[in-house]
JSON list of C-alpha atoms and ligand atoms in Angstrom, two decimals:
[
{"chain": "A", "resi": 158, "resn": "UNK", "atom": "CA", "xyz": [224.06, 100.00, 123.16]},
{"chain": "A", "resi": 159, "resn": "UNK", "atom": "CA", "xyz": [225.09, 103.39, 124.93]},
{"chain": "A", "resi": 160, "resn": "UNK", "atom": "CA", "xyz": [221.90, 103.95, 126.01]},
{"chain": "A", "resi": 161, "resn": "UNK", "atom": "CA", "xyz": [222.93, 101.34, 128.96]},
{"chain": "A", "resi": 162, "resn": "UNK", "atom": "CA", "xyz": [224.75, 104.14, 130.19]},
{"chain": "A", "resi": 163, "resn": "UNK", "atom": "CA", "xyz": [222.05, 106.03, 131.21]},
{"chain": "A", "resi": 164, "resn": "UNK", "atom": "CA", "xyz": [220.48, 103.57, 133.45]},
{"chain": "A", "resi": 165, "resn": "UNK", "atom": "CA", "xyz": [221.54, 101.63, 136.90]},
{"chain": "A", "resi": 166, "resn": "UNK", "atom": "CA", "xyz": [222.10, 98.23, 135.47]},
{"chain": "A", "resi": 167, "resn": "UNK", "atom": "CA", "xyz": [221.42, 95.40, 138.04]},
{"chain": "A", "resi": 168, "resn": "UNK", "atom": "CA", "xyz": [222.63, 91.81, 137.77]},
{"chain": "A", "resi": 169, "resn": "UNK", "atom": "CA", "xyz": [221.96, 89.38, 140.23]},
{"chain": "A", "resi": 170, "resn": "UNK", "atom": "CA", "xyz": [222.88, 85.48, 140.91]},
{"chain": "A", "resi": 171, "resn": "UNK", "atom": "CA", "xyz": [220.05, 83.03, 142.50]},
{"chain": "A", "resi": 172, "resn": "UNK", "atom": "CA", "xyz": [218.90, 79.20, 142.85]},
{"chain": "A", "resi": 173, "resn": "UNK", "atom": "CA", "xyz": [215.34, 79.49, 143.98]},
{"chain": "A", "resi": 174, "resn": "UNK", "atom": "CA", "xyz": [214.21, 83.08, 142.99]},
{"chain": "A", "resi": 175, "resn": "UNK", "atom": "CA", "xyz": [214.38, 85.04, 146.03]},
{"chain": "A", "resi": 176, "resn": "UNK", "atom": "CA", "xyz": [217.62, 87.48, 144.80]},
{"chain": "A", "resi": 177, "resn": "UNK", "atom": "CA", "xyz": [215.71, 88.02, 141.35]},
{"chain": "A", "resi": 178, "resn": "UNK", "atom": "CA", "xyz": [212.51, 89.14, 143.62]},
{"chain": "A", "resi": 179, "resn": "UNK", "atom": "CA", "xyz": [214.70, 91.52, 145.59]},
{"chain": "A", "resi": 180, "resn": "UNK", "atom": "CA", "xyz": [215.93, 92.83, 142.24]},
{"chain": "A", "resi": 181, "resn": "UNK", "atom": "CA", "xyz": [212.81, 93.11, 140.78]},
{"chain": "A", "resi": 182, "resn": "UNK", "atom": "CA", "xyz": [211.71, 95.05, 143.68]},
{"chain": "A", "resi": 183, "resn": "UNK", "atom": "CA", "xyz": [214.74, 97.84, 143.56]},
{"chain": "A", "resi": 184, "resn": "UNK", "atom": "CA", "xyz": [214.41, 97.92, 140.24]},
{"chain": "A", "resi": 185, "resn": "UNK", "atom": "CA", "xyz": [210.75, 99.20, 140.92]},
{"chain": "A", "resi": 186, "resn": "UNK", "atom": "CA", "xyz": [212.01, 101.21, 143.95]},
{"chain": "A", "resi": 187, "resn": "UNK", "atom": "CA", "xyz": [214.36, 103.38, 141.38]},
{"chain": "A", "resi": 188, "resn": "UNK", "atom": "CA", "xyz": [211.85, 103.59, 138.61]},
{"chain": "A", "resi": 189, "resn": "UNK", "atom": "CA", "xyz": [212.86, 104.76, 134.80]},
{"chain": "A", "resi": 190, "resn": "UNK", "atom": "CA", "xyz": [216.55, 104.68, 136.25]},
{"chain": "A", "resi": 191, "resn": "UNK", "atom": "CA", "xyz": [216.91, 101.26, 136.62]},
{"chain": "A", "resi": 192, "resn": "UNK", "atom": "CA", "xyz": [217.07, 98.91, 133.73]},
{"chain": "A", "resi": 193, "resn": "UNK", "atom": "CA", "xyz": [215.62, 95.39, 134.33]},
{"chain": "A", "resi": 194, "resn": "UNK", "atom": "CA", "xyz": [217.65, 93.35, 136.10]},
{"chain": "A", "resi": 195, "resn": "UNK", "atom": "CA", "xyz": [219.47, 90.63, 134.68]},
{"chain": "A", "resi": 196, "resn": "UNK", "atom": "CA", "xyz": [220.12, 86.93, 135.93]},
{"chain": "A", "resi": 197, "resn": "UNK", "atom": "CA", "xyz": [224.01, 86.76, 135.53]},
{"chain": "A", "resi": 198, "resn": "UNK", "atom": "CA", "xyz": [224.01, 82.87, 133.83]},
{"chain": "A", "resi": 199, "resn": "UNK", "atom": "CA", "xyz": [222.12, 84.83, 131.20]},
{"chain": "A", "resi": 200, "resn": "UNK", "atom": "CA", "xyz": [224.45, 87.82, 130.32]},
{"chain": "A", "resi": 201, "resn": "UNK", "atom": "CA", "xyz": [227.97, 88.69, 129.58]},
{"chain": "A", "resi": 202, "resn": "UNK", "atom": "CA", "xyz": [230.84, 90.55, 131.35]},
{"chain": "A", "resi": 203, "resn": "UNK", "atom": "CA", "xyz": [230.49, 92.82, 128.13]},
{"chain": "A", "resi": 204, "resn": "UNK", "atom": "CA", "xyz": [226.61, 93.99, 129.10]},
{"chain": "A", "resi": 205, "resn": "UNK", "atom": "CA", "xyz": [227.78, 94.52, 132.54]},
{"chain": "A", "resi": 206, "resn": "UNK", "atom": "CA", "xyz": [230.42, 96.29, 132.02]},
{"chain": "A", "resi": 207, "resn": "UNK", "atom": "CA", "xyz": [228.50, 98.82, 129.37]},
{"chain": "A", "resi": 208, "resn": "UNK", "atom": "CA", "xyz": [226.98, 100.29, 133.42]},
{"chain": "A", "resi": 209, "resn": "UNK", "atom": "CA", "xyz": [228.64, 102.49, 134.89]},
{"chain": "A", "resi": 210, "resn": "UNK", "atom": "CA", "xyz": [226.72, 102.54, 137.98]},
{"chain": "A", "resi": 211, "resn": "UNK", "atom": "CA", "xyz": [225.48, 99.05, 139.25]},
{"chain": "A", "resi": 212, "resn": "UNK", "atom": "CA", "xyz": [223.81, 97.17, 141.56]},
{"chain": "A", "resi": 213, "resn": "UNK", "atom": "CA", "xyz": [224.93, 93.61, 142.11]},
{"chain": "A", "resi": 214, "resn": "UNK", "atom": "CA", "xyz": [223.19, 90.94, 144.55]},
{"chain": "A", "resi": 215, "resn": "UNK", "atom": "CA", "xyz": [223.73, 86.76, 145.39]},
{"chain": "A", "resi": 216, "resn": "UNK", "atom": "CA", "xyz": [222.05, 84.81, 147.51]},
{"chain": "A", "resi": 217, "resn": "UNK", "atom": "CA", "xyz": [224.76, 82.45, 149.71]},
{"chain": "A", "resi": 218, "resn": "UNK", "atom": "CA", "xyz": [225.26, 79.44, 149.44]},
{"chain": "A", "resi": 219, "resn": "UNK", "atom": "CA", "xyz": [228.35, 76.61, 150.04]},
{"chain": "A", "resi": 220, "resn": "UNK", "atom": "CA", "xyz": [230.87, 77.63, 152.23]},
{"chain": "A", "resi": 221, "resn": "UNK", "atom": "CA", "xyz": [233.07, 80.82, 151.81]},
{"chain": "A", "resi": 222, "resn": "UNK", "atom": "CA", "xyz": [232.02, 80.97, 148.26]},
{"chain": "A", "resi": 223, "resn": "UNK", "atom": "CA", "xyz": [230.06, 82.11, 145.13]},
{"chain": "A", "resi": 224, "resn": "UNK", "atom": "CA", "xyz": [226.80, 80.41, 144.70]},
{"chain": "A", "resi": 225, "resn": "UNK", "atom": "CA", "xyz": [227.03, 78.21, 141.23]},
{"chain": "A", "resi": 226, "resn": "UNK", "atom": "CA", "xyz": [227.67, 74.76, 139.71]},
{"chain": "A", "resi": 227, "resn": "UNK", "atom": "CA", "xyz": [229.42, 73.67, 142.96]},
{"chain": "A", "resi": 228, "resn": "UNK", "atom": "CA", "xyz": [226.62, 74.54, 144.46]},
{"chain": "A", "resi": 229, "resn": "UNK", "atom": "CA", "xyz": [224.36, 72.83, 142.87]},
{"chain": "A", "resi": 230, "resn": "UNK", "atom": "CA", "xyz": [222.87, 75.50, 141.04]},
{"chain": "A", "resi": 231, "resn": "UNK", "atom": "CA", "xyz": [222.81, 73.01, 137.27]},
{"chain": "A", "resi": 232, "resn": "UNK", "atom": "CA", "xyz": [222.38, 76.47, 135.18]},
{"chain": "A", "resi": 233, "resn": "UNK", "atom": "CA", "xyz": [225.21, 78.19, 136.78]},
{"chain": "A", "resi": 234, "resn": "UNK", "atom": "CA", "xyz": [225.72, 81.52, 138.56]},
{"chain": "A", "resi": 235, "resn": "UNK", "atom": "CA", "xyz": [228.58, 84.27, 139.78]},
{"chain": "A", "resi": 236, "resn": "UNK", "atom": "CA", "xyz": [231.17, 81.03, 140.34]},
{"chain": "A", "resi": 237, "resn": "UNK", "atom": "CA", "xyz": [230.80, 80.48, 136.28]},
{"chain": "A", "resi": 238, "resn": "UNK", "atom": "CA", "xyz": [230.32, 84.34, 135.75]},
{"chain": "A", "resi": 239, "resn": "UNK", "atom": "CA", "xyz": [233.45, 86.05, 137.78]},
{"chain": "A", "resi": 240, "resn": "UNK", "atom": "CA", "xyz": [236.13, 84.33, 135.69]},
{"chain": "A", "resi": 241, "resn": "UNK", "atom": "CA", "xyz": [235.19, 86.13, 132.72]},
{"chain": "A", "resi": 242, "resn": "UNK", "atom": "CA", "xyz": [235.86, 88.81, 134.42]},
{"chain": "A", "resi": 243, "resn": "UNK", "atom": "CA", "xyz": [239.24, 88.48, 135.89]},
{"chain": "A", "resi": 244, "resn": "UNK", "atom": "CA", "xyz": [241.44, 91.59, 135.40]},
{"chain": "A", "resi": 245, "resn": "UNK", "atom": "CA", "xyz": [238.82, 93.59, 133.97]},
{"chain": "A", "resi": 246, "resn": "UNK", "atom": "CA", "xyz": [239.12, 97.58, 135.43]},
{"chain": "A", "resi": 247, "resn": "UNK", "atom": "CA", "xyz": [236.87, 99.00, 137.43]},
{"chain": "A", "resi": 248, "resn": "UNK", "atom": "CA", "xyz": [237.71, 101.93, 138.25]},
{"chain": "A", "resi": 249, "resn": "UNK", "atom": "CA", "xyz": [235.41, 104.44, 137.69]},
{"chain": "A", "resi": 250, "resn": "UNK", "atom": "CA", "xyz": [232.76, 102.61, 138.36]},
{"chain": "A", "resi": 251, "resn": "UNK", "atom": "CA", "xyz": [229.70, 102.98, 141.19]},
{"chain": "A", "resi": 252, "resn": "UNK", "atom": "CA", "xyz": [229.10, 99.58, 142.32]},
{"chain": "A", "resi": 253, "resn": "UNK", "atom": "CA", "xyz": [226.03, 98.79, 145.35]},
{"chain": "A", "resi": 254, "resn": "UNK", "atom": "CA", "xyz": [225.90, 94.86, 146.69]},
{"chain": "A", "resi": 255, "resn": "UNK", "atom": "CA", "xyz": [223.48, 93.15, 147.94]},
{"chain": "A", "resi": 256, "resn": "UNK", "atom": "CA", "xyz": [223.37, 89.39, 149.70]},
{"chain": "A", "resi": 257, "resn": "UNK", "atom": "CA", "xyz": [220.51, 86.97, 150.75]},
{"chain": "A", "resi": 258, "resn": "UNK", "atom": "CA", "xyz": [221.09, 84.35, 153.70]},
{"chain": "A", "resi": 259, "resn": "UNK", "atom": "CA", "xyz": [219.53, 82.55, 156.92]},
{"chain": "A", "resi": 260, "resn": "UNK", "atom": "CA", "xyz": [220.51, 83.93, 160.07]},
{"chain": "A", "resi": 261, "resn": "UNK", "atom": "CA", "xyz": [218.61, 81.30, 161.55]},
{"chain": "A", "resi": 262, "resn": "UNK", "atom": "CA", "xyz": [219.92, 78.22, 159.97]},
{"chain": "A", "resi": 263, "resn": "UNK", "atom": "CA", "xyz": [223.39, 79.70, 158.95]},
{"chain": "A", "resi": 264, "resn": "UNK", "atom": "CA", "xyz": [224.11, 81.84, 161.72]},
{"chain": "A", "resi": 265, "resn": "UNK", "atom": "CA", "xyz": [228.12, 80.69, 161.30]},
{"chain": "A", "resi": 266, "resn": "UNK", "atom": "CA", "xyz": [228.23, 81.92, 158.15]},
{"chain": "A", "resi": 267, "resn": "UNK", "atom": "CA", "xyz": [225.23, 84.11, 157.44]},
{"chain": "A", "resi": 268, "resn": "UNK", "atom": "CA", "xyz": [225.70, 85.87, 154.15]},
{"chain": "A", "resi": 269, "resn": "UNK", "atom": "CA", "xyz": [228.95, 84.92, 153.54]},
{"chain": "A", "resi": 270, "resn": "UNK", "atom": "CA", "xyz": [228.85, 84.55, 150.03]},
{"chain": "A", "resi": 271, "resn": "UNK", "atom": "CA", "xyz": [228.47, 88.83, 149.56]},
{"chain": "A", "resi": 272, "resn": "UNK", "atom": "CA", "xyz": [231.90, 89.22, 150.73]},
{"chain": "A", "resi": 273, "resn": "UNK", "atom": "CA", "xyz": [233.25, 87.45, 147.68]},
{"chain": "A", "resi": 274, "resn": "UNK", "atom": "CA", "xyz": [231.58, 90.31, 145.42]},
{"chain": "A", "resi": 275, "resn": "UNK", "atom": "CA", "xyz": [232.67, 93.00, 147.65]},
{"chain": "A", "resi": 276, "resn": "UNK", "atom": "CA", "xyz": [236.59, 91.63, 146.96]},
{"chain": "A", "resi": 277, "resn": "UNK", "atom": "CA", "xyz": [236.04, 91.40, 143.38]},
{"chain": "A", "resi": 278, "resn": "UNK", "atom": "CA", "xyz": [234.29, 95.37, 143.28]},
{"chain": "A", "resi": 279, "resn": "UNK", "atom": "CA", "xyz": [237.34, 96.60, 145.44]},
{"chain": "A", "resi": 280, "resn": "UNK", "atom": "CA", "xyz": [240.32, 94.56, 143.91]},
{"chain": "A", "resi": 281, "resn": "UNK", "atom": "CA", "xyz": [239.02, 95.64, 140.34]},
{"chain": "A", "resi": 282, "resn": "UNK", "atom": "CA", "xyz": [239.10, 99.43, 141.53]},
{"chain": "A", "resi": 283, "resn": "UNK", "atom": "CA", "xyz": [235.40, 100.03, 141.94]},
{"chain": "A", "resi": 284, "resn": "UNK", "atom": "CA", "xyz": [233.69, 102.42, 144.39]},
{"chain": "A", "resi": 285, "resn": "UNK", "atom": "CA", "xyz": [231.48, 99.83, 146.34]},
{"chain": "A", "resi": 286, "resn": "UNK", "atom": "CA", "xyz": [228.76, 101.72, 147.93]},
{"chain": "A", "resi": 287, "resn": "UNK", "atom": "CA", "xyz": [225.90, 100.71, 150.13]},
{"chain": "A", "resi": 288, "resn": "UNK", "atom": "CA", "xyz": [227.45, 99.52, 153.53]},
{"chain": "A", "resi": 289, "resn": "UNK", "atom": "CA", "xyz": [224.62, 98.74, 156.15]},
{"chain": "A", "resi": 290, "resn": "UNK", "atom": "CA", "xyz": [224.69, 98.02, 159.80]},
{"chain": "A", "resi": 291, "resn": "UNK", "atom": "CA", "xyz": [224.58, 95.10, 161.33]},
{"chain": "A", "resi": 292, "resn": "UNK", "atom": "CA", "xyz": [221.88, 95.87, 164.17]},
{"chain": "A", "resi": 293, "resn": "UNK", "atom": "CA", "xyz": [218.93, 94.40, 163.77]},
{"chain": "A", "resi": 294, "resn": "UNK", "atom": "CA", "xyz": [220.30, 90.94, 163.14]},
{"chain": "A", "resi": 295, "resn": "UNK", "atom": "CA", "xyz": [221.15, 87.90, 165.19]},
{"chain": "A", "resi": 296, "resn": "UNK", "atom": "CA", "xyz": [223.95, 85.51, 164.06]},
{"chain": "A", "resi": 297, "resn": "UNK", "atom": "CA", "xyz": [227.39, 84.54, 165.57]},
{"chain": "A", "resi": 298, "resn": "UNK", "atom": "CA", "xyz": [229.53, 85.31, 162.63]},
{"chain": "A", "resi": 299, "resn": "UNK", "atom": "CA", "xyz": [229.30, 86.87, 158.94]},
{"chain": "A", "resi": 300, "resn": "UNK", "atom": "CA", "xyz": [232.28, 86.80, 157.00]},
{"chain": "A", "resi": 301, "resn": "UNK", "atom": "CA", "xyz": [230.62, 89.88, 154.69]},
{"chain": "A", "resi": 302, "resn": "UNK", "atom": "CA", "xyz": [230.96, 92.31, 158.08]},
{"chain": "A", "resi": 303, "resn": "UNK", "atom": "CA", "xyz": [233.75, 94.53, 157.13]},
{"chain": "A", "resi": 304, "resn": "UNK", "atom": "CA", "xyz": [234.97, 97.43, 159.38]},
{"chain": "A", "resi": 305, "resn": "UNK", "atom": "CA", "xyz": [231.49, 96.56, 161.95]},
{"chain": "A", "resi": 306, "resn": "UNK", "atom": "CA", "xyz": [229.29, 96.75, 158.53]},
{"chain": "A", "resi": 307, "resn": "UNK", "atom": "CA", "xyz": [227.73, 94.29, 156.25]},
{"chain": "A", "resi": 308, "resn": "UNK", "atom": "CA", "xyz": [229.66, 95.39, 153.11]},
{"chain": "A", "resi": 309, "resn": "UNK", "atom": "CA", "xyz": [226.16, 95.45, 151.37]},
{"chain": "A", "resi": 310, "resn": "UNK", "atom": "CA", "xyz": [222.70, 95.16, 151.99]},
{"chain": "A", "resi": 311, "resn": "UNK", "atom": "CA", "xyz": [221.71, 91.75, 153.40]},
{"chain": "A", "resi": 312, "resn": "UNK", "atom": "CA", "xyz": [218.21, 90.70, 153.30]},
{"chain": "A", "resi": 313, "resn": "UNK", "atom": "CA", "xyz": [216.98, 87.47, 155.34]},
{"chain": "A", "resi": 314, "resn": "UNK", "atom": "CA", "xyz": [213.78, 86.32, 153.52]},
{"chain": "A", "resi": 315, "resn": "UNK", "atom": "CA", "xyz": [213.94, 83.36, 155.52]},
{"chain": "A", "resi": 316, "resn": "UNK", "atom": "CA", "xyz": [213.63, 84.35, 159.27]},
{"chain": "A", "resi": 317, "resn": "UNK", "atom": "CA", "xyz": [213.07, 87.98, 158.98]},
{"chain": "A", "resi": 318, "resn": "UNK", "atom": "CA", "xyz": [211.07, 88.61, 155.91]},
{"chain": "A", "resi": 319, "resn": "UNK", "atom": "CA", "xyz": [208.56, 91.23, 157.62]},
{"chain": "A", "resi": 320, "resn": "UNK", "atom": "CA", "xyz": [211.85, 93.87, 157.76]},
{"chain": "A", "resi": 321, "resn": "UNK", "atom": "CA", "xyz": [212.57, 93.57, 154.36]},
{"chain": "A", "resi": 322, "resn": "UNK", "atom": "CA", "xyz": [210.24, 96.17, 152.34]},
{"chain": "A", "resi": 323, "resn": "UNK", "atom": "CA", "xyz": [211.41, 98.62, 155.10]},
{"chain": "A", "resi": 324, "resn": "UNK", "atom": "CA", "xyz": [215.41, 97.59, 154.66]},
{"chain": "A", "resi": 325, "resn": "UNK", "atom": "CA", "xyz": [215.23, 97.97, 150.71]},
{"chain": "A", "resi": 326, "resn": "UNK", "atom": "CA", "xyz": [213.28, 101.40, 150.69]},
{"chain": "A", "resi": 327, "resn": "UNK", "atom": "CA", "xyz": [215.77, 102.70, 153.51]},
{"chain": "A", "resi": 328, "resn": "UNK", "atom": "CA", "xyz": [218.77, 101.56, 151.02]},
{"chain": "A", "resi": 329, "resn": "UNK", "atom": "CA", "xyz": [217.41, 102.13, 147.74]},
{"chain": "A", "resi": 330, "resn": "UNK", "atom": "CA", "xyz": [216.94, 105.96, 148.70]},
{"chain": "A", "resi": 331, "resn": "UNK", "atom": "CA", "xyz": [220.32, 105.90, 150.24]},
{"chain": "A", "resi": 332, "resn": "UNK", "atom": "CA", "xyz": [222.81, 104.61, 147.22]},
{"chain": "A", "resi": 333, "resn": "UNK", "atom": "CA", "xyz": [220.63, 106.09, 144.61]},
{"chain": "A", "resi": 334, "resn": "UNK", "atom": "CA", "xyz": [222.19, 109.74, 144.68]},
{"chain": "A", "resi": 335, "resn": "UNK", "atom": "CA", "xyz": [225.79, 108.09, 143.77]},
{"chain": "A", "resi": 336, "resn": "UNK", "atom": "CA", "xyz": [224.48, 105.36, 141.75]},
{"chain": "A", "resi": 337, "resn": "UNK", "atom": "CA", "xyz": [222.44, 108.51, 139.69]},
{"chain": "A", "resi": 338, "resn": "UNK", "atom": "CA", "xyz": [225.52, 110.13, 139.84]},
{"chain": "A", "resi": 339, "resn": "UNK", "atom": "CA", "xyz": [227.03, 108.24, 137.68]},
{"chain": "A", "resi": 340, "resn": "UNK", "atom": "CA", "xyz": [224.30, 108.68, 134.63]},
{"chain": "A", "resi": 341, "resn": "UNK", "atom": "CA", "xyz": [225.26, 110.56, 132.04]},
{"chain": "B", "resi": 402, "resn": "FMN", "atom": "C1", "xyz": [221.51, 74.33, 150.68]},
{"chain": "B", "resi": 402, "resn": "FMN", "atom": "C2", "xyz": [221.45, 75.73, 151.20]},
{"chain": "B", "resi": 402, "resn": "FMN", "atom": "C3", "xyz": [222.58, 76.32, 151.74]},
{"chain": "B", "resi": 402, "resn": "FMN", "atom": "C4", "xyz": [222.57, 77.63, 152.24]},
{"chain": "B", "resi": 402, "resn": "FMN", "atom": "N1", "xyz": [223.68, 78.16, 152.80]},
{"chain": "B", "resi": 402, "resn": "FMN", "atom": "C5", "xyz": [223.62, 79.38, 153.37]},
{"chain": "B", "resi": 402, "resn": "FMN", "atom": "C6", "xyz": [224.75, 79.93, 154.06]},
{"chain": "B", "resi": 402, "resn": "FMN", "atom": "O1", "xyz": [225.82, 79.32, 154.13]},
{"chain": "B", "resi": 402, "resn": "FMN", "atom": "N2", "xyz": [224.63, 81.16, 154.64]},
{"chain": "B", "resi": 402, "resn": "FMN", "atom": "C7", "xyz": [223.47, 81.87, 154.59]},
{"chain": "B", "resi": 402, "resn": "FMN", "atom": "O2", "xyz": [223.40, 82.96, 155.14]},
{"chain": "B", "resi": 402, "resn": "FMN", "atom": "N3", "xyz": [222.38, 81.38, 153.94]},
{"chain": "B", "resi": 402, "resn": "FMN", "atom": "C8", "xyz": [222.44, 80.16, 153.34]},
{"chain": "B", "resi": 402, "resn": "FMN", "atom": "N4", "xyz": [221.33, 79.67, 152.70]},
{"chain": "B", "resi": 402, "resn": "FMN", "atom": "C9", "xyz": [220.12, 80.51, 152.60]},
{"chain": "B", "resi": 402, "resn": "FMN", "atom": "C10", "xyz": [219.96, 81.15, 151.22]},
{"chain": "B", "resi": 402, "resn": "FMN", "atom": "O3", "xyz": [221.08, 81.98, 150.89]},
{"chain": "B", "resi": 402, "resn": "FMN", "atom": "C11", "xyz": [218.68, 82.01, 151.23]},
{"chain": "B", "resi": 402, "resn": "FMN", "atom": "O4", "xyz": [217.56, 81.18, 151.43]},
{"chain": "B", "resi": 402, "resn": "FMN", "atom": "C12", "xyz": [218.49, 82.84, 149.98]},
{"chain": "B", "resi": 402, "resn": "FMN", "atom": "O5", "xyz": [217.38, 83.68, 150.14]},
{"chain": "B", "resi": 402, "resn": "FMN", "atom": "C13", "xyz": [218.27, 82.01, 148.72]},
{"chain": "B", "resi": 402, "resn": "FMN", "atom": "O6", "xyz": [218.26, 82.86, 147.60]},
{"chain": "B", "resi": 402, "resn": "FMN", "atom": "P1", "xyz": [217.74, 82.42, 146.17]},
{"chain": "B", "resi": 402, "resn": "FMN", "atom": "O7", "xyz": [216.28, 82.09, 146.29]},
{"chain": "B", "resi": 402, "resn": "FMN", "atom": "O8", "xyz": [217.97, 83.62, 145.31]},
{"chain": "B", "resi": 402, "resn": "FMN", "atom": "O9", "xyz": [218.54, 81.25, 145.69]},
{"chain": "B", "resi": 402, "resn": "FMN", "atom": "C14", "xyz": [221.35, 78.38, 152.18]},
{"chain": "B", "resi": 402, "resn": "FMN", "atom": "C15", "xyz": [220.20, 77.78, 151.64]},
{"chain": "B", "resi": 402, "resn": "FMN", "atom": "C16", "xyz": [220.24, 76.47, 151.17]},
{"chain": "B", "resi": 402, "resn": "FMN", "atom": "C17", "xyz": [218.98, 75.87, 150.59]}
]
């Protein structure tokens, strides 16, 4: 299993598809690097955690929370996936996030469920990397703005789906460096 190692491993939670599509898409942005992405109700901390440099994306859903059974998501997703992870190091590790939402229809609470990755990444010792500015978006309040950034990438397939070829290439080539970094 070492060969892992060698490639950007990307896991990703979603309900209706969209956050495997954006995968599926960096994953052809990086090319060879990249190794396919993985839903996380179909893995183990164990394959994660063989990746030394990862890319990690949910779509949002609830409120202030992890998309999974409480959300009505019947197969599960990070809320059923983070626990096996609890207390599990970090450090060392490259880690880019990524988070879907509605600006439009959630403009409260737009992308809020990214922030609860981001905690995880930075309370287990990781290196998040992969902040991205906020302009360009309308919405009231984000709970996954840290320091004036979003603390990821967040995509809105929903009301702004024309920016986001041009918001993936623009942060693909920007976190690959570090995330190839990482490769041994
Ligand atoms: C029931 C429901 C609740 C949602 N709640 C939020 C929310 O609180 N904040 C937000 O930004 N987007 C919210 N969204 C939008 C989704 O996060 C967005 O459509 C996302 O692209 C779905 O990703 P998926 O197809 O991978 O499941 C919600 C969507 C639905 C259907």
């Amino acid at each position: 299993m070492a060969f892992h190692m060698n490639k950007i491993g990307i896991f990703f939670g979603t309900d209706s598809g969209t956050t495997r599509l954006m995968a599926k898409k960096m994953a052809k942005l990086l090319g060879d690097v990249a190794a396919k992405p993985l839903n996380v109700n179909r893995t183990t901390a164990d394959e994660m955690l063989q990746y030394d440099a990862l890319i990690l994306g949910t779509p949002s859903y609830g409120v202030d929370q992890l998309p999974g059974k409480s959300t009505k998501i019947e197969d599960g997703s990070w809320e059923e996936f983070m626990p096996q992870l609890a207390g599990k190091d970090l450090s060392g590790k490259v880690i880019a996030l990524y988070g879907l939402g509605d600006q439009e229809k959630y403009p409260d609470r737009f992308a809020h469920s990214l922030i609860h990755l981001y905690r995880w990444c930075v309370a287990g010792g990781a290196t998040v990397i992969g902040q991205w500015p906020t302009d360009g978006y309308v919405f009231d309040q984000s709970p996954a703005v840290v320091d004036g950034q979003f603390c990821g990438l967040v995509l809105d397939q929903r009301s702004q789906s024309l920016l986001t070829d041009a918001r993936l290439s623009a942060w693909v080539a920007a976190v690959k460096p570090a995330l190839l970094a990482k490769l041994t």
